[in-house]
Short mmCIF file of C-alpha atoms in Angstrom, two decimals:
data_model
loop_
_atom_site.label_atom_id
_atom_site.label_comp_id
_atom_site.label_asym_id
_atom_site.label_seq_id
_atom_site.Cartn_x
_atom_site.Cartn_y
_atom_site.Cartn_z
CA MET U 1 28.69 -59.41 -12.05
CA ASN U 2 29.34 -55.91 -14.39
CA THR U 3 32.36 -54.93 -13.39
CA LYS U 4 32.05 -51.97 -16.24
CA ASN U 5 29.79 -50.15 -14.24
CA PHE U 6 31.76 -50.71 -10.84
CA LYS U 7 33.29 -47.64 -9.30
CA PHE U 8 35.34 -47.80 -5.93
CA THR U 9 34.27 -44.19 -5.14
CA ASN U 10 30.75 -44.99 -5.23
CA LEU U 11 31.17 -47.91 -3.12
CA ILE U 12 33.57 -45.50 -0.20
CA ILE U 13 31.02 -43.12 -0.86
CA TYR U 14 28.14 -45.17 -0.49
CA ILE U 15 29.59 -46.90 2.91
CA ILE U 16 30.24 -43.55 4.05
CA ILE U 17 26.55 -41.71 3.61
CA THR U 18 24.95 -45.10 4.89
CA CYS U 19 27.43 -44.82 8.22
CA LEU U 20 26.19 -41.03 8.47
CA ILE U 21 22.91 -42.04 8.35
CA PHE U 22 23.21 -44.29 11.03
CA ILE U 23 24.97 -42.39 12.88
CA ILE U 24 22.42 -39.26 12.70
CA SER U 25 19.22 -41.81 12.77
CA THR U 26 20.21 -43.97 16.10
CA ASN U 27 21.51 -41.02 18.20
CA THR U 28 18.18 -39.46 17.44
CA PRO U 29 15.98 -40.47 20.27
CA GLN U 30 18.92 -39.45 23.19
CA LEU U 31 18.41 -35.99 21.89
CA LEU U 32 14.80 -36.18 22.20
CA ASP U 33 14.72 -38.09 25.25
CA LYS U 34 14.86 -34.91 26.93
CA THR U 35 12.02 -33.44 25.86
CA THR U 36 8.88 -34.13 27.10
CA LEU U 37 7.60 -36.39 24.70
CA PRO U 38 6.01 -39.34 25.39
CA ASN U 39 8.84 -42.32 25.65
CA ASP U 40 7.52 -43.91 22.59
CA ILE U 41 7.71 -41.06 20.29
CA PRO U 42 11.59 -40.37 20.13
CA GLN U 43 12.02 -43.70 18.84
CA LEU U 44 8.96 -43.46 16.29
CA PHE U 45 10.69 -40.33 15.07
CA SER U 46 13.89 -41.40 14.23
CA GLY U 47 12.49 -44.50 12.61
CA LEU U 48 10.68 -42.03 10.27
CA LEU U 49 13.73 -40.32 10.08
CA PHE U 50 15.98 -42.81 9.55
CA THR U 51 13.34 -44.17 6.46
CA LEU U 52 12.69 -40.89 4.66
CA LEU U 53 17.21 -40.09 4.63
CA THR U 54 17.32 -43.84 3.16
CA ILE U 55 14.97 -43.42 0.63
CA SER U 56 16.31 -39.85 -0.38
CA PHE U 57 19.16 -41.49 -0.51
CA ILE U 58 18.31 -43.84 -3.14
CA LEU U 59 16.22 -41.79 -4.82
CA PHE U 60 19.38 -39.37 -5.18
CA ILE U 61 21.26 -42.35 -6.47
CA TYR U 62 18.23 -43.63 -8.83
CA LYS U 63 18.61 -39.72 -10.23
CA GLU U 64 22.28 -39.15 -10.56
CA THR U 65 24.10 -42.39 -10.88
CA ASN U 66 22.03 -45.14 -11.71
CA LYS U 67 19.32 -45.51 -13.09
CA ASP U 68 18.66 -49.25 -12.36
CA ILE U 69 18.98 -49.17 -8.61
CA ILE U 70 15.74 -50.11 -7.72
CA THR U 71 16.02 -53.53 -9.99
CA ASP U 72 19.14 -53.86 -8.37
CA ILE U 73 17.67 -53.79 -5.08
CA GLY U 74 14.86 -56.00 -5.53
CA LEU U 75 12.36 -53.42 -4.60
CA LEU U 76 9.74 -53.74 -6.80
CA ASN U 77 10.00 -57.89 -7.67
CA LYS U 78 6.75 -59.63 -8.63
CA ALA U 79 6.36 -62.39 -6.27
CA ASN U 80 8.14 -66.16 -7.93
CA ARG U 81 8.73 -69.43 -6.12
CA PRO U 82 12.34 -68.09 -4.63
CA LEU U 83 10.22 -65.25 -3.36
CA ILE U 84 7.82 -66.94 -1.48
CA ILE U 85 10.08 -69.80 -0.28
CA ALA U 86 12.08 -67.08 1.95
CA LEU U 87 9.42 -64.92 3.32
CA VAL U 88 7.51 -68.59 4.51
CA LEU U 89 11.17 -69.74 5.54
CA PRO U 90 11.71 -67.42 8.42
CA ILE U 91 7.85 -68.51 9.69
CA ILE U 92 8.57 -72.08 9.76
CA LEU U 93 11.84 -71.76 11.61
CA PHE U 94 10.35 -69.87 14.61
CA ILE U 95 7.46 -72.56 14.79
CA LEU U 96 10.84 -75.31 14.57
CA SER U 97 12.33 -73.81 17.63
CA ILE U 98 9.00 -74.10 19.32
CA LEU U 99 9.21 -77.15 18.63
CA LEU U 100 12.65 -77.99 19.24
CA GLY U 101 12.28 -76.00 22.33
CA PHE U 102 9.57 -79.13 23.61
CA ALA U 103 11.99 -81.66 22.25
CA THR U 104 15.04 -80.54 24.43
CA GLY U 105 13.63 -80.34 27.81
CA THR U 106 14.20 -76.43 27.29
CA LEU U 107 10.52 -75.05 27.30
CA HIS U 108 7.71 -75.74 29.25
CA ASN U 109 3.90 -74.07 29.96
CA LEU U 110 3.80 -72.63 26.72
CA SER U 111 1.04 -70.13 26.97
CA LEU U 112 0.03 -66.24 25.15
CA SER U 113 0.08 -63.28 27.50
CA SER U 114 -3.15 -61.84 28.42
CA ASP U 115 -1.65 -58.36 29.57
CA GLY U 116 -2.53 -55.74 26.92
CA SER U 117 0.21 -53.23 27.82
CA ALA U 118 2.79 -56.51 26.08
CA TRP U 119 0.53 -56.78 23.23
CA TYR U 120 0.63 -52.68 22.74
CA ALA U 121 4.46 -52.97 23.66
CA PHE U 122 4.97 -55.26 21.05
CA LEU U 123 2.79 -54.36 17.96
CA LEU U 124 3.60 -50.55 18.19
CA ASN U 125 7.70 -51.62 18.21
CA VAL U 126 6.56 -53.58 15.06
CA LEU U 127 6.14 -50.52 12.89
CA VAL U 128 8.99 -48.48 14.99
CA ALA U 129 11.68 -51.87 14.40
CA PHE U 130 10.42 -51.64 10.91
CA LEU U 131 11.01 -47.94 10.41
CA TYR U 132 14.00 -47.59 12.92
CA GLU U 133 16.25 -50.50 11.93
CA ALA U 134 14.98 -53.20 9.46
CA PHE U 135 13.83 -51.60 6.45
CA PRO U 136 16.15 -48.48 6.26
CA GLU U 137 19.03 -51.13 7.40
CA GLU U 138 18.38 -53.62 4.97
CA LEU U 139 17.58 -50.98 1.84
CA LEU U 140 21.29 -49.90 2.39
CA VAL U 141 23.49 -52.37 3.66
CA ARG U 142 21.98 -55.67 1.76
CA GLY U 143 20.49 -52.93 -0.80
CA VAL U 144 22.66 -50.36 -2.18
CA ILE U 145 25.98 -51.71 -0.65
CA LEU U 146 25.85 -54.64 -1.90
CA SER U 147 24.61 -54.08 -5.42
CA GLU U 148 27.61 -52.17 -5.76
CA LEU U 149 29.68 -54.94 -4.71
CA ARG U 150 28.45 -57.36 -6.67
CA LYS U 151 29.18 -55.52 -9.76
CA LYS U 152 33.27 -56.88 -8.58
CA LEU U 153 33.23 -59.34 -6.44
CA SER U 154 31.45 -63.23 -6.46
CA PHE U 155 28.52 -64.12 -4.26
CA LEU U 156 30.95 -65.74 -1.91
CA SER U 157 33.29 -62.83 -1.27
CA THR U 158 30.31 -60.43 -0.33
CA LEU U 159 29.29 -62.88 1.90
CA PHE U 160 32.13 -63.09 4.13
CA LEU U 161 32.70 -58.96 3.51
CA LEU U 162 29.28 -57.77 3.42
CA PRO U 163 28.87 -59.18 7.03
CA LEU U 164 31.90 -57.31 8.26
CA VAL U 165 31.18 -54.02 7.11
CA PHE U 166 27.68 -54.10 8.56
CA ALA U 167 29.32 -55.26 12.03
CA LEU U 168 31.25 -52.43 11.68
CA ILE U 169 28.71 -50.06 10.87
CA GLY U 170 26.92 -51.48 14.06
CA LEU U 171 30.11 -50.72 15.56
CA LEU U 172 30.25 -47.36 14.98
CA SER U 173 26.62 -46.28 15.26
CA HIS U 174 27.28 -48.19 19.28
CA ALA U 175 30.35 -46.12 19.76
CA PHE U 176 28.86 -42.72 18.65
CA SER U 177 25.98 -43.83 21.03
CA THR U 178 27.49 -44.50 24.06
CA LEU U 179 29.90 -41.25 23.55
CA ILE U 180 26.46 -38.82 23.15
CA ALA U 181 25.06 -40.72 26.31
CA THR U 182 27.89 -41.03 28.79
CA GLY U 183 30.94 -38.76 27.33
CA ASN U 184 33.09 -41.78 26.36
CA LEU U 185 33.87 -43.93 23.77
CA THR U 186 32.87 -46.99 24.33
CA PRO U 187 32.51 -50.22 21.72
CA PRO U 188 30.16 -53.07 21.88
CA PRO U 189 31.08 -55.93 23.09
CA LEU U 190 32.76 -58.73 20.63
CA ILE U 191 29.43 -61.15 21.41
CA ILE U 192 27.80 -58.35 19.66
CA LEU U 193 29.75 -57.72 16.57
CA ILE U 194 29.90 -61.54 16.31
CA GLN U 195 26.15 -61.74 16.33
CA PHE U 196 25.79 -58.73 13.73
CA TYR U 197 28.32 -60.37 11.62
CA ILE U 198 26.72 -64.05 11.76
CA PHE U 199 22.79 -62.34 11.14
CA GLY U 200 24.53 -60.32 8.70
CA ILE U 201 25.26 -63.31 6.73
CA ALA U 202 21.79 -64.89 7.14
CA LEU U 203 20.56 -61.66 5.98
CA GLN U 204 22.29 -61.62 2.80
CA LEU U 205 21.46 -65.38 1.99
CA TYR U 206 17.67 -64.09 2.18
CA ARG U 207 18.87 -61.67 -0.61
CA GLU U 208 20.76 -63.64 -2.65
CA TYR U 209 18.01 -66.67 -2.95
CA SER U 210 15.03 -64.15 -3.55
CA ASN U 211 17.13 -61.70 -5.41
CA SER U 212 14.08 -59.26 -3.23
CA ILE U 213 14.87 -56.83 -0.90
CA TRP U 214 11.42 -58.01 1.12
CA PRO U 215 12.77 -61.43 2.43
CA SER U 216 15.93 -59.82 4.38
CA VAL U 217 13.41 -57.15 5.34
CA LEU U 218 10.78 -59.69 6.60
CA PHE U 219 13.52 -61.77 8.56
CA HIS U 220 15.24 -58.59 10.75
CA LEU U 221 11.74 -57.66 11.15
CA ILE U 222 11.08 -61.02 12.98
CA CYS U 223 14.30 -61.64 14.69
CA LEU U 224 13.86 -58.38 16.43
CA GLU U 225 10.49 -58.96 17.68
CA LEU U 226 11.50 -62.65 18.96
CA THR U 227 14.15 -61.18 20.31
CA ARG U 228 12.33 -58.73 22.65
CA TYR U 229 8.98 -59.84 22.99
CA VAL U 230 8.92 -64.08 22.76
CA PHE U 231 12.51 -65.54 23.85
CA ASN U 232 13.73 -62.59 26.07
CA GLN U 233 11.04 -63.62 28.83
CA GLN U 234 12.44 -60.70 31.22
CA ASN U 235 11.28 -58.12 29.01
CA ASN U 236 7.15 -58.42 29.31
CA PRO U 237 6.62 -60.90 26.50
CA ILE U 238 3.77 -61.81 24.54
CA ILE U 239 4.61 -65.64 24.60
CA LEU U 240 5.22 -66.99 27.76
CA PHE U 241 7.18 -70.02 28.93
CA ASN U 242 9.08 -70.77 31.48
CA GLU U 243 12.76 -72.05 30.78
CA PRO U 244 15.37 -74.09 33.19
CA VAL U 245 18.04 -71.53 32.44
CA THR U 246 17.53 -68.41 31.83
CA GLY U 247 18.33 -66.82 28.34
CA ILE U 248 18.35 -71.19 27.21
CA MET U 249 15.51 -70.20 24.31
CA LEU U 250 17.23 -67.05 23.13
CA LEU U 251 20.32 -69.26 22.29
CA ILE U 252 17.94 -72.20 21.06
CA GLY U 253 15.51 -69.95 19.48
CA LEU U 254 17.66 -67.65 17.57
CA PHE U 255 21.19 -68.23 17.12
CA LEU U 256 20.87 -71.87 16.59
CA THR U 257 17.36 -72.22 14.94
CA MET U 258 16.73 -68.27 13.45
CA TYR U 259 20.34 -67.57 12.47
CA LEU U 260 22.19 -71.03 11.80
CA GLY U 261 18.99 -72.70 10.45
CA SER U 262 18.44 -69.80 8.14
CA ILE U 263 21.96 -70.08 6.88
CA VAL U 264 21.97 -73.99 6.34
CA THR U 265 18.71 -73.95 4.66
CA LEU U 266 19.11 -71.29 2.21
CA SER U 267 22.62 -72.49 1.28
CA VAL U 268 21.34 -75.93 0.39
CA LEU U 269 18.49 -74.11 -1.67
CA LEU U 270 21.46 -72.02 -3.41
CA PHE U 271 23.35 -75.07 -4.22
CA LEU U 272 20.81 -77.24 -5.56
CA ARG U 273 20.09 -74.16 -7.74
CA ARG U 274 22.98 -73.72 -9.35
CA LYS U 275 23.45 -77.19 -9.43
CA ASN U 276 20.59 -77.77 -11.21
#
């Protein structure tokens, strides 16, 4: 930690600007939906806007306040063992989730979808989710805000504080989205905020262990696509299976294996590294 370079005003400004970028970008699709554009274009445009605003903000920080911001974020780190492990871990956990589903009897008749529209929607969403969610969100939250916090606070302090900031930003974005769409200021359900918080802890552990933003971006993206096109069998999935209770694989696959599996595995790896 380098407390001499920490500025509370910078932290507050970073959080406010991050909130504004989130709100502007997440509400743009609703404005574009009123046009005659195809359904996929509004979110793709918003993703480009979200990413461009984020990169512009980071370049502004680099130019005006912190020449080390790119290094602090770990955007251009060279490949090393922790980085490779962190990049491979989500894939291993996904495979483990499928094996766990078979072992517990909650998954039957596994097969790949032959529906071309499902694969088209999935591939398009990979691009949209990268631009609209995974990449800019990680650069802002686990990048800019976390880097500033770590100048003042310890790893454990930020591990529990930053996911709370992440959940609150998500709350504000959701509230403004519903306000624009319905005219009512409706907060998201409590379970969504709890999910954001647990998800935020896992994402931060990827960032901490690898010292790079890319594993958290990859984990973020994989979890989004698993939620939308694998574990949720009601949404034209690319992997088909039967489950005895609707949504049970979403619980076992996403929360138990991907989230908690990442938290436990990375915590052990960090403990062993600090011990050595």
